[in-house]
Short mmCIF file of C-alpha atoms and ligand atoms in Angstrom, two decimals:
data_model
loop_
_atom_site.label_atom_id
_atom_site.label_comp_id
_atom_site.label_asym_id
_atom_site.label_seq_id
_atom_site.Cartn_x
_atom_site.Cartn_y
_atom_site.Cartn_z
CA UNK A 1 15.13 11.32 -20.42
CA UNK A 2 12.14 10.53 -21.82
CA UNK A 3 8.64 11.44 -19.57
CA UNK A 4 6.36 10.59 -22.56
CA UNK A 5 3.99 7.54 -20.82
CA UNK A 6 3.71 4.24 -23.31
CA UNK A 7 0.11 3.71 -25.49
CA UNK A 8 -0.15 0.69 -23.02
CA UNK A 9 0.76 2.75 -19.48
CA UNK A 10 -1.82 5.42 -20.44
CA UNK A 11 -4.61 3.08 -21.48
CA UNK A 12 -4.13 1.46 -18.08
CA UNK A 13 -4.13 4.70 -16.33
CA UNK A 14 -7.17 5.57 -18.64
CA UNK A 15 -9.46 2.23 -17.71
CA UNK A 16 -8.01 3.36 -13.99
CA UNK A 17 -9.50 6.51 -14.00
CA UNK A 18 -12.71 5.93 -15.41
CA UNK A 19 -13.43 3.06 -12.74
CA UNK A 20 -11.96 5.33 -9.67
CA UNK A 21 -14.26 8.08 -10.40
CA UNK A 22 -17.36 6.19 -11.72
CA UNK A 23 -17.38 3.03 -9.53
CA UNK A 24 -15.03 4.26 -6.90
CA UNK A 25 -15.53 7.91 -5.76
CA UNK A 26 -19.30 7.64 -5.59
CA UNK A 27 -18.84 5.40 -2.61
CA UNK A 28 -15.72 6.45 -1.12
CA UNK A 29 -17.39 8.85 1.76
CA UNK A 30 -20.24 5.81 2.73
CA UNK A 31 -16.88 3.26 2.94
CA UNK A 32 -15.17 5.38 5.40
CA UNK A 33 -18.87 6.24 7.36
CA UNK A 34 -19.61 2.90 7.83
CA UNK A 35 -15.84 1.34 7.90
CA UNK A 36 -17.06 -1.07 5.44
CA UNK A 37 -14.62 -3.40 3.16
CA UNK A 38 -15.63 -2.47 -0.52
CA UNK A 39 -16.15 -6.20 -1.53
CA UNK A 40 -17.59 -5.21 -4.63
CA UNK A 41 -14.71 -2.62 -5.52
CA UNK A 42 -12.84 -5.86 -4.83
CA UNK A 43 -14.36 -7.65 -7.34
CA UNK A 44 -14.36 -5.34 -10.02
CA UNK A 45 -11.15 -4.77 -9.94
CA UNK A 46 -10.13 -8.50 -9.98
CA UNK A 47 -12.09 -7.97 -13.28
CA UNK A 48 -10.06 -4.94 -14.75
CA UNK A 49 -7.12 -6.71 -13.59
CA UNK A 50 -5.89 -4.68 -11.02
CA UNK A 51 -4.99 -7.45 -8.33
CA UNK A 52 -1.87 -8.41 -9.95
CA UNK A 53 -1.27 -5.58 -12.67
CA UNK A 54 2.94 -6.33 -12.68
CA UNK A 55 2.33 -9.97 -12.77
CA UNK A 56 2.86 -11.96 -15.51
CA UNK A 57 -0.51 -13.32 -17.35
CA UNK A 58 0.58 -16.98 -17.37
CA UNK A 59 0.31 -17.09 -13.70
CA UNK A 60 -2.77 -14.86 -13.74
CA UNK A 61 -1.71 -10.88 -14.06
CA UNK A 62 -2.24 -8.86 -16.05
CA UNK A 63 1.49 -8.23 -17.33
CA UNK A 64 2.08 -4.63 -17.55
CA UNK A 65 4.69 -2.75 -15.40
CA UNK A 66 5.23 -1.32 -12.42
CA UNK A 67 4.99 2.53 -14.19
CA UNK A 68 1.53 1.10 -15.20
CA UNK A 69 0.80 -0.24 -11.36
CA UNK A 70 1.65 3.13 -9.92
CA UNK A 71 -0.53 5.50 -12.04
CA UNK A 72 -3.40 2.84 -11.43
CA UNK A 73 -3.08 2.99 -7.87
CA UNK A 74 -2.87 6.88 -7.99
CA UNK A 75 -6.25 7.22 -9.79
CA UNK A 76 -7.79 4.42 -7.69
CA UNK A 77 -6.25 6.60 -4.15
CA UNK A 78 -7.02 9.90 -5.76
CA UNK A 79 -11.28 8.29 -5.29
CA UNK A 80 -10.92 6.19 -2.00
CA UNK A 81 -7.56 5.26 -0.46
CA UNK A 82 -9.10 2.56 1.60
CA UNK A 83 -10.05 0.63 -2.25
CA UNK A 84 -6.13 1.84 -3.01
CA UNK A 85 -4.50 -0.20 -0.08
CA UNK A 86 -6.49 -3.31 -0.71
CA UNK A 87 -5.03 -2.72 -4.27
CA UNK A 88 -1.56 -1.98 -3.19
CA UNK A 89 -0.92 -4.88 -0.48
CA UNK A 90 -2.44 -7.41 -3.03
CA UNK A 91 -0.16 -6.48 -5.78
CA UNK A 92 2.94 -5.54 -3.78
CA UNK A 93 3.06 -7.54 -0.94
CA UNK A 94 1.65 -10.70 -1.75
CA UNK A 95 1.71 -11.23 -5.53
CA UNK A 96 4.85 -9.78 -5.87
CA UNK A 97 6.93 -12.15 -3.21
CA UNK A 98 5.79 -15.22 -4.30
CA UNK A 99 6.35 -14.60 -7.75
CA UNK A 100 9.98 -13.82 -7.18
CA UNK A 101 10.67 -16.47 -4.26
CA UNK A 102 7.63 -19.26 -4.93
CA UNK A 103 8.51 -22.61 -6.47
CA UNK A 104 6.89 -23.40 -9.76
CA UNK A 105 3.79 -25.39 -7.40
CA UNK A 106 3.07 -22.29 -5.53
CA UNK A 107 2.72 -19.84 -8.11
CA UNK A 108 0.19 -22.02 -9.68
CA UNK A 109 -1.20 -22.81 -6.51
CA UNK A 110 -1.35 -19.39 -5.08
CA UNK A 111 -0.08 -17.33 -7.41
CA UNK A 112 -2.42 -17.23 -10.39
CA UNK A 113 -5.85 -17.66 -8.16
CA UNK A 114 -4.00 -14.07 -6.07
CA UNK A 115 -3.03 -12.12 -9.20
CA UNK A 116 -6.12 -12.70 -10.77
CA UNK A 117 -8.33 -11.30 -7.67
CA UNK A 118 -10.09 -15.08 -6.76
CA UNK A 119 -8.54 -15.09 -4.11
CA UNK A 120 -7.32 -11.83 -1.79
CA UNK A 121 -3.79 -11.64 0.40
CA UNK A 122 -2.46 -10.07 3.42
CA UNK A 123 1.32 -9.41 4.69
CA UNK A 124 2.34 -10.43 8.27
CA UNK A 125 4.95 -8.99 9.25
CA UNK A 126 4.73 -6.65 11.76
CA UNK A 127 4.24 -7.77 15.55
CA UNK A 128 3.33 -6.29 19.36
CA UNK A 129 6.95 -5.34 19.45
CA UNK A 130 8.00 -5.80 15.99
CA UNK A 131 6.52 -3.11 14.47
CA UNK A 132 9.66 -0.40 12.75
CA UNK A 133 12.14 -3.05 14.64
CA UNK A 134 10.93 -5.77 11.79
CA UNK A 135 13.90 -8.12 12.98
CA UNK A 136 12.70 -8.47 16.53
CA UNK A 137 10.58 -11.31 15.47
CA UNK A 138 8.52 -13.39 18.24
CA UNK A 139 6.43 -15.53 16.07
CA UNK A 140 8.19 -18.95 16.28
CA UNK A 141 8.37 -21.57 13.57
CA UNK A 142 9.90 -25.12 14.76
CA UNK A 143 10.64 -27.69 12.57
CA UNK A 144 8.94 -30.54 13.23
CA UNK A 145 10.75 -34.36 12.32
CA UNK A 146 8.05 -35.14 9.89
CA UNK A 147 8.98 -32.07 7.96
CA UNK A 148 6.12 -30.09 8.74
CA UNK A 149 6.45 -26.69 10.63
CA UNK A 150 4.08 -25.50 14.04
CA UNK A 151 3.86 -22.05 13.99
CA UNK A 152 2.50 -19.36 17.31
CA UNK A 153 2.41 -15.92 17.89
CA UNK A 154 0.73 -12.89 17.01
CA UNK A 155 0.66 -10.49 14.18
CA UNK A 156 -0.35 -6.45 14.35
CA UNK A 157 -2.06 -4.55 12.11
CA UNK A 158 -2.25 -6.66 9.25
CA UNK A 159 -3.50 -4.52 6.34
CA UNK A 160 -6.70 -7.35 4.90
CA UNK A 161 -6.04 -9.71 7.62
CA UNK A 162 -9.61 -9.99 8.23
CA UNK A 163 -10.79 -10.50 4.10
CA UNK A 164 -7.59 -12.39 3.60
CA UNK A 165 -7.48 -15.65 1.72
CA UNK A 166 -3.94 -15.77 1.94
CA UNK A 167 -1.39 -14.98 3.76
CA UNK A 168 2.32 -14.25 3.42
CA UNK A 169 3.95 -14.76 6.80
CA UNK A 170 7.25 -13.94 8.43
CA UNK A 171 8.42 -15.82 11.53
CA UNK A 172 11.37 -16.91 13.88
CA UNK A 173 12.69 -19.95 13.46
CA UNK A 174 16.32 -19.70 15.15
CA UNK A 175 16.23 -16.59 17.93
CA UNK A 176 20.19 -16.58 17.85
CA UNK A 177 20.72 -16.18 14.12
CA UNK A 178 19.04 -12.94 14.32
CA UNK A 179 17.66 -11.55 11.01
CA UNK A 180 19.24 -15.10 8.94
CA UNK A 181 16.35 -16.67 11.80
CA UNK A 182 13.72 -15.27 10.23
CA UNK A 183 11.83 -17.51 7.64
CA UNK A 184 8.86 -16.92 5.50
CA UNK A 185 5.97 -19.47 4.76
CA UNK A 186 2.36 -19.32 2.48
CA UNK A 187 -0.32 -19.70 5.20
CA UNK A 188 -4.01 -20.13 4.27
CA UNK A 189 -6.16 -18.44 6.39
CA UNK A 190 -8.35 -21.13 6.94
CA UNK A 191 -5.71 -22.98 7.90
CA UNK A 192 -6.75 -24.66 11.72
CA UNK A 193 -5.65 -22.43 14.76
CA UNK A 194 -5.76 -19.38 13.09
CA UNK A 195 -7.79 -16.38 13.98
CA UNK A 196 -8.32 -12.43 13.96
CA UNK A 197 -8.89 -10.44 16.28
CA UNK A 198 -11.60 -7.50 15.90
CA UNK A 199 -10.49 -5.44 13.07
CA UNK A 200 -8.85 -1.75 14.33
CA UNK A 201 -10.53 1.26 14.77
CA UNK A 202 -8.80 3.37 12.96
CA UNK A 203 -8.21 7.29 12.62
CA UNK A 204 -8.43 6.86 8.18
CA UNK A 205 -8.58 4.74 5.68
CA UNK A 206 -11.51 2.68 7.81
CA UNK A 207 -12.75 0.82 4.65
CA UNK A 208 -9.31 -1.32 4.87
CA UNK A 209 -9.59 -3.82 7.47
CA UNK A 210 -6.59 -4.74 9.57
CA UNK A 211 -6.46 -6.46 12.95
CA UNK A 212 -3.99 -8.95 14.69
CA UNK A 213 -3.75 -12.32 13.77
CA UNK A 214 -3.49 -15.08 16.32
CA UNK A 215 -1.60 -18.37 15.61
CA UNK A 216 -2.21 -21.03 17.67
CA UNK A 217 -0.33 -24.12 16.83
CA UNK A 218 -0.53 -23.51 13.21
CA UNK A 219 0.77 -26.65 11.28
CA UNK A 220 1.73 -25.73 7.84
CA UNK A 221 3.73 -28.38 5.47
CA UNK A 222 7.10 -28.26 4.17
CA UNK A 223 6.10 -26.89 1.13
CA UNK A 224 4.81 -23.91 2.70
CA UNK A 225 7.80 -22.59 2.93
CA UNK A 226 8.81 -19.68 1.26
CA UNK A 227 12.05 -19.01 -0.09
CA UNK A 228 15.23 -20.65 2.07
CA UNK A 229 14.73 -21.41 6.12
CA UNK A 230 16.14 -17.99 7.21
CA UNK A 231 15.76 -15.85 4.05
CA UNK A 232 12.80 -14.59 5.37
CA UNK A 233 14.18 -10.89 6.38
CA UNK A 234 15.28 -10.21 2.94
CA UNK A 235 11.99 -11.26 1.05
CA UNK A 236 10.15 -8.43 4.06
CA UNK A 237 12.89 -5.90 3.15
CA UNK A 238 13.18 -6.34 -0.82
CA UNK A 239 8.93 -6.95 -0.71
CA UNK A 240 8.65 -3.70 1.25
CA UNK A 241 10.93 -1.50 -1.21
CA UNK A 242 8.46 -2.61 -4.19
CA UNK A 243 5.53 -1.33 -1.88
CA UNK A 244 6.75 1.78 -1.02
CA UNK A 245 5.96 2.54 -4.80
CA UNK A 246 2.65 1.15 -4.00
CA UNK A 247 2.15 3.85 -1.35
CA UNK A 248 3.90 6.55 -2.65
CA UNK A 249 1.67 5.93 -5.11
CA UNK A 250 -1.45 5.91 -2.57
CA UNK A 251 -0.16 9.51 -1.11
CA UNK A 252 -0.30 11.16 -4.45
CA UNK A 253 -3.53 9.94 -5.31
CA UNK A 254 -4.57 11.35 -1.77
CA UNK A 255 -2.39 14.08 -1.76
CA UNK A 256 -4.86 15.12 -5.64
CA UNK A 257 -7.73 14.61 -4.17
CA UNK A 258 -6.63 17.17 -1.97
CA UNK A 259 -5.85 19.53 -4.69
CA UNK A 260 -8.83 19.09 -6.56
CA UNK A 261 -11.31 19.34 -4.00
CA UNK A 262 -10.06 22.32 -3.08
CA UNK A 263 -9.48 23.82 -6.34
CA UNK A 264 -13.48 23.74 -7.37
CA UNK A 265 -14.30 24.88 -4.23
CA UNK A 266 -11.65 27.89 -4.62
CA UNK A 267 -13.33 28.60 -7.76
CA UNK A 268 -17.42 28.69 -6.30
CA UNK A 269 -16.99 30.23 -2.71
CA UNK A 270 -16.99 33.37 -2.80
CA UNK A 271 -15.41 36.04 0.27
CA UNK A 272 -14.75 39.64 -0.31
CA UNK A 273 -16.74 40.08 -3.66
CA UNK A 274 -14.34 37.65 -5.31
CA UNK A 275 -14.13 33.90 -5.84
CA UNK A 276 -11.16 32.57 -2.88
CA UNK A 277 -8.99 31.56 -5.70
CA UNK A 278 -8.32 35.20 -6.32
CA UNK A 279 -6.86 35.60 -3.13
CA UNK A 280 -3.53 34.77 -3.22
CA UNK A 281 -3.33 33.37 0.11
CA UNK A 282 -5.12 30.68 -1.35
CA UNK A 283 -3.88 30.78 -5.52
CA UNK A 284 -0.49 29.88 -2.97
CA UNK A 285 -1.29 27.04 -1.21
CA UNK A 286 -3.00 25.51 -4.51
CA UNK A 287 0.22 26.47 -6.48
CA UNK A 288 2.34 24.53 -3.86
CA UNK A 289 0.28 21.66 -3.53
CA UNK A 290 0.09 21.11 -7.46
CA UNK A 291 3.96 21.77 -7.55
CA UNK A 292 4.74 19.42 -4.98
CA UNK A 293 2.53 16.64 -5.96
CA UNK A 294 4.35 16.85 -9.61
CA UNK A 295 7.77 16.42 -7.57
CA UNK A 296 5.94 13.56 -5.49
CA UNK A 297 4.96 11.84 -8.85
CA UNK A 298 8.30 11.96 -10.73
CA UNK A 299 10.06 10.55 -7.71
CA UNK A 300 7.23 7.78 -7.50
CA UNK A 301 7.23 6.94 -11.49
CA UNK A 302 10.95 7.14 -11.43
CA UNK A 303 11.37 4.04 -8.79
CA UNK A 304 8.59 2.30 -10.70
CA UNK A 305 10.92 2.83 -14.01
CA UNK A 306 14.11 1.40 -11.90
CA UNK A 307 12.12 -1.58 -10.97
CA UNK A 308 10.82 -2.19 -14.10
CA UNK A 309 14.40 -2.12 -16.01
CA UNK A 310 15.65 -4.35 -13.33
CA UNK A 311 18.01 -1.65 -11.59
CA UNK A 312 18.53 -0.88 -7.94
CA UNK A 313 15.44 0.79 -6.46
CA UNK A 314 15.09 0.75 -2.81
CA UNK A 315 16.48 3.71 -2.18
CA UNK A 316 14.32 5.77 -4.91
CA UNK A 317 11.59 4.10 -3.58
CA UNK A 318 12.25 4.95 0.19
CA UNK A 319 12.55 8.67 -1.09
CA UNK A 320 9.39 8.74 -3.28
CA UNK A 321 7.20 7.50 0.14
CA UNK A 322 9.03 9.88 2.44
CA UNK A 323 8.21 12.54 0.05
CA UNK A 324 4.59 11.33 -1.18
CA UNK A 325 3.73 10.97 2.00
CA UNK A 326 4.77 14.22 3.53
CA UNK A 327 3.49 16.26 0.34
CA UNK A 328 -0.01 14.41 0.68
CA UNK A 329 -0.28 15.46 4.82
CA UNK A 330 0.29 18.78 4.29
CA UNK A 331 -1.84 18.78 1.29
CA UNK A 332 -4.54 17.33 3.16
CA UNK A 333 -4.04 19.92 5.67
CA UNK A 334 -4.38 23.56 3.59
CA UNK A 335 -7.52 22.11 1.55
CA UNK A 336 -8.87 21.89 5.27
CA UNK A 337 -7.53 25.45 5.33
CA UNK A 338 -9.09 26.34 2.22
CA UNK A 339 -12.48 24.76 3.42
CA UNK A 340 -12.67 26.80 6.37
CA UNK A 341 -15.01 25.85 8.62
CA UNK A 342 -16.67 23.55 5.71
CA UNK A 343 -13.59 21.76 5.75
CA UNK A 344 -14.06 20.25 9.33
CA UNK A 345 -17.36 18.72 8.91
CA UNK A 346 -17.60 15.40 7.26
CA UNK A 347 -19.96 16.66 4.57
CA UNK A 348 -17.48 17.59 2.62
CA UNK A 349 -14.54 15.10 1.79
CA UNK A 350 -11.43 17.37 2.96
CA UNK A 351 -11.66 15.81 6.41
CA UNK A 352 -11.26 12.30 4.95
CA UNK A 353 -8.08 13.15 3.21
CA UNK A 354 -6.73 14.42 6.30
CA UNK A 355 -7.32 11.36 8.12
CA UNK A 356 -6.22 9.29 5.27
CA UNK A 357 -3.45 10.90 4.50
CA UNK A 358 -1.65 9.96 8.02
CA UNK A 359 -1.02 6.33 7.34
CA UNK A 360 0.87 6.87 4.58
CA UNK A 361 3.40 8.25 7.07
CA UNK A 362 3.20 5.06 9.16
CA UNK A 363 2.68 2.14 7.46
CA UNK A 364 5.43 0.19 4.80
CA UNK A 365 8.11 1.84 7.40
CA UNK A 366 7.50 5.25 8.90
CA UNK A 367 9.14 8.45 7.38
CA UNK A 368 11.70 7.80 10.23
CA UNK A 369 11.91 4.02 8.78
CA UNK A 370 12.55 5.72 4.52
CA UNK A 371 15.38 8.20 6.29
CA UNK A 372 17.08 5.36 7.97
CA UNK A 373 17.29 3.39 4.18
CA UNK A 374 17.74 6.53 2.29
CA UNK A 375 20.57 7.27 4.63
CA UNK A 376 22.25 3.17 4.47
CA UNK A 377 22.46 3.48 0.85
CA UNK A 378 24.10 6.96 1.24
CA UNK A 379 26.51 5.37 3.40
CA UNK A 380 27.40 2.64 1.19
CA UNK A 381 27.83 4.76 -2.24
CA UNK A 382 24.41 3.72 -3.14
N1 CAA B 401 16.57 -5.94 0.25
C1 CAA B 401 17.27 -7.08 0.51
N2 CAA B 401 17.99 -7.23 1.65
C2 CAA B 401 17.98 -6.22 2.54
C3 CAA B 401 17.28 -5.04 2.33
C4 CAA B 401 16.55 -4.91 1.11
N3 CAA B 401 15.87 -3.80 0.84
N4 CAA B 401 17.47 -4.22 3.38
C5 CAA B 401 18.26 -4.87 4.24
N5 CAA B 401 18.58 -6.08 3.72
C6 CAA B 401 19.46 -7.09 4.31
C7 CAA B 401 20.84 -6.48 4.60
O1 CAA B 401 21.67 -6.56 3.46
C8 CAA B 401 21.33 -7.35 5.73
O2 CAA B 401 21.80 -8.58 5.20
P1 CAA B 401 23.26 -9.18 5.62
O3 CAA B 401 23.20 -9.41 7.09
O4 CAA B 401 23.35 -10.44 4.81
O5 CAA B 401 24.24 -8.15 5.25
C9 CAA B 401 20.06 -7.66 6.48
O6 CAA B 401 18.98 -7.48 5.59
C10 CAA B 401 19.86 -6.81 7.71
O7 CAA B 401 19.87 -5.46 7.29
P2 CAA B 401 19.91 -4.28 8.35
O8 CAA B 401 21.06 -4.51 9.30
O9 CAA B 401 19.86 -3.01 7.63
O10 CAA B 401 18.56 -4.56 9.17
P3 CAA B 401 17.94 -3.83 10.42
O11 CAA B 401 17.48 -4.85 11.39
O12 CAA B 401 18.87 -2.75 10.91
O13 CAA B 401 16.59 -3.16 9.84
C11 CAA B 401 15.24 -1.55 8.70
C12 CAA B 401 16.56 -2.32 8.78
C13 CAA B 401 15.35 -0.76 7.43
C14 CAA B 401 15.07 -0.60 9.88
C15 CAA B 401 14.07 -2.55 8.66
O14 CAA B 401 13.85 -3.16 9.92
C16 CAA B 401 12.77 -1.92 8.21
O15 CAA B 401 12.55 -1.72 7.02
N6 CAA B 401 11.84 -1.62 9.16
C17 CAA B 401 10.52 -1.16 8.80
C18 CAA B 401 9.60 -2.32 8.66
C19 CAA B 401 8.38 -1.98 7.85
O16 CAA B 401 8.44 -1.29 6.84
N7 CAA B 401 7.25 -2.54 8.27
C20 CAA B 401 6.05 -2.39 7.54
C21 CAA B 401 5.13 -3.51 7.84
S1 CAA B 401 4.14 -4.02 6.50
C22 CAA B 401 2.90 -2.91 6.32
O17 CAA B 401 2.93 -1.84 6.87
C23 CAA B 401 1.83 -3.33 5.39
C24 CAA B 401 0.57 -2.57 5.50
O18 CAA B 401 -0.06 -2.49 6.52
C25 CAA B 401 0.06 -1.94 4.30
#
């Protein structure tokens, strides 16, 4: 087993870093104040080649590997996990499908302007009542006898929706063939009779926008398409495993911010005639957080390996967001401990982690969602 991280993975952590807490942590508490989209953070990291870090540079990426897009995303999280999202549904969702499923025409089309941040992408999958039940699809896609497709219905929560250029879109095409109805198709956002709805108010991470998005007799050509009519459910659940690194990723970035903030603050405040990091009540909670967010990490960089050497990862990844994700809640919660009463008022950042943290419990498939696939593969041997 070797845990030693490649010249290349640590330089790419390194340029990470120094962005996230130069560029990115300066802003991070004014982005969730004001629930603004960091276009700027946006931009610069289309620069440093973070939109499409796992891509390969002919159609636009930067071509490192996933090991590389995970300890990126951490640093980016560990500043602002709004900027980390942005990051993470780019890469994951959006880049990452249409490289593996696109024709030759799309990646070149879509592809290469995506991966190289000139153009940003969303994910539509979930729905009103499609939301953990991803199958139960109501968005309808009919074939038209010219070829082209006429798409309605109504997306939830879609992570960029409102900032999107692009958007990769999952819909029903045949209601009685179940999951094999469900098709996938490369939908402009400009594209006419499409619209979102007022972005969500949301309990964290308010400097990602999300809202619904309303298709209206959408008319998108053939070549839209992506992947096979009716392949669509397995490009959502084989996208999805690859962004659960993405996240897992997010929650340990969150889950250190946590940790860190609360370990300078151990060391200045003072109770008792002694620094609070004296106390053990509190050297505890700090030694559990920084234990648990190694464990978090290895799980996280080990489904990152597995996808990189081309093995089976979904479970591993399914296990690395259940366990991210939990580790960065309670995190969040004891530095609000540790704060005290400092650590319920915004001025200090502890309260943003908290609220942060949450999502990553939710989105990319709840924790209930990672049991449910940890458990399948159990059940098959996996
Ligand atoms: N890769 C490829 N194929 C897969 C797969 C995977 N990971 N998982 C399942 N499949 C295939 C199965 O093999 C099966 O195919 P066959 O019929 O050919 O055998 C088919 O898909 C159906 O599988 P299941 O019977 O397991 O499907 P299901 O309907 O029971 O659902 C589920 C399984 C795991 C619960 C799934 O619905 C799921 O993952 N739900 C959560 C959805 C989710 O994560 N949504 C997140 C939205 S996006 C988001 O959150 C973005 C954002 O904002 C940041």
């Amino acid at each position: 087993m070797n845990f030693t991280p490649t010249e290349e993975q640590l330089a790419v952590q390194k340029t990470a870093r120094e962005f996230a807490q130069n560029e990115v942590l300066p802003k991070a508490a004014e982005i969730d104040r004001e629930h603004r989209h960091p276009a700027e953070l946006v931009k610069r990291m289309a620069e440093l080649g973070f939109l499409g870090i796992a891509i390969p540079e002919t159609y636009g990426g930067s071509g490192f590997d996933h090991v590389s897009y995970a300890l990126a995303m951490e640093e980016i999280s560990r500043a602002c996990a709004s900027t980390g999202v942005i990051m993470s549904v780019n890469n994951s969702l959006v880049c990452d499908p249409i490289y593996r499923f696109g024709t030759e025409a799309q990646k070149k089309e879509w592809l290469t302007p995506l991966a190289s941040g000139k153009l940003l992408g969303c994910f539509a999958l979930s729905e009103p009542e499609a939301g953990s039940d991803a199958a139960a699809q109501k968005t309808t896609a009919e074939k038209q006898s010219d070829g082209t497709w006429i798409l309605q219905g109504t997306k939830n929560w879609i992570t960029n929706g409102p900032v999107a250029d692009v958007c990769v879109l999952f819909t029903m095409n045949d209601k009685a063939a179940g999951h094999k109805g469900i098709t996938a198709f490369i939908l402009p956002m400009k594209t006419k009779g499409v619209r979102c709805g007022t972005p969500d108010e949301k309990l964290g991470i308010r400097g990602s926008k999300s809202s619904q998005i309303f298709l209206d007799d959408v008319r998108l050509p053939a070549d839209a398409l992506l992947g096979e009519v009716g392949g669509g459910f397995k490009i959502a659940m084989s996208t999805l495993d690859g962004g659960r690194i993405g996240i897992a990723a997010q929650a340990l970035g969150i889950a250190r911010a946590a940790l860190e903030d609360s370990l300078a603050y151990a060391q200045q405040r003072r109770t008792f005639g002694k620094a609070i990091v004296q106390h053990q009540a509190i050297a505890f909670k700090l030694a559990d957080m920084a234990t648990e967010i190694d464990a978090a990490r290895l799980l996280t960089l080990r489904a990152a390996y597995l996808k990189d050497h081309k093995q089976p990862y979904g479970k591993e990844a399914a296990m690395a967001k259940l366990y991210a994700s939990d580790v960065a809640n309670r995190a969040a919660r004891e530095a609000i401990q540790i704060f005290g009463g400092n650590g319920y008022v915004t001025e200090y950042p502890v309260e943003r982690h908290f609220r942060d943290a949450k999502i990553t419990e939710i989105y990319e498939g709840t924790s209930e969602i990672q049991r449910l696939v940890i458990a399948g593969h159990l059940a098959k041997g996996g």
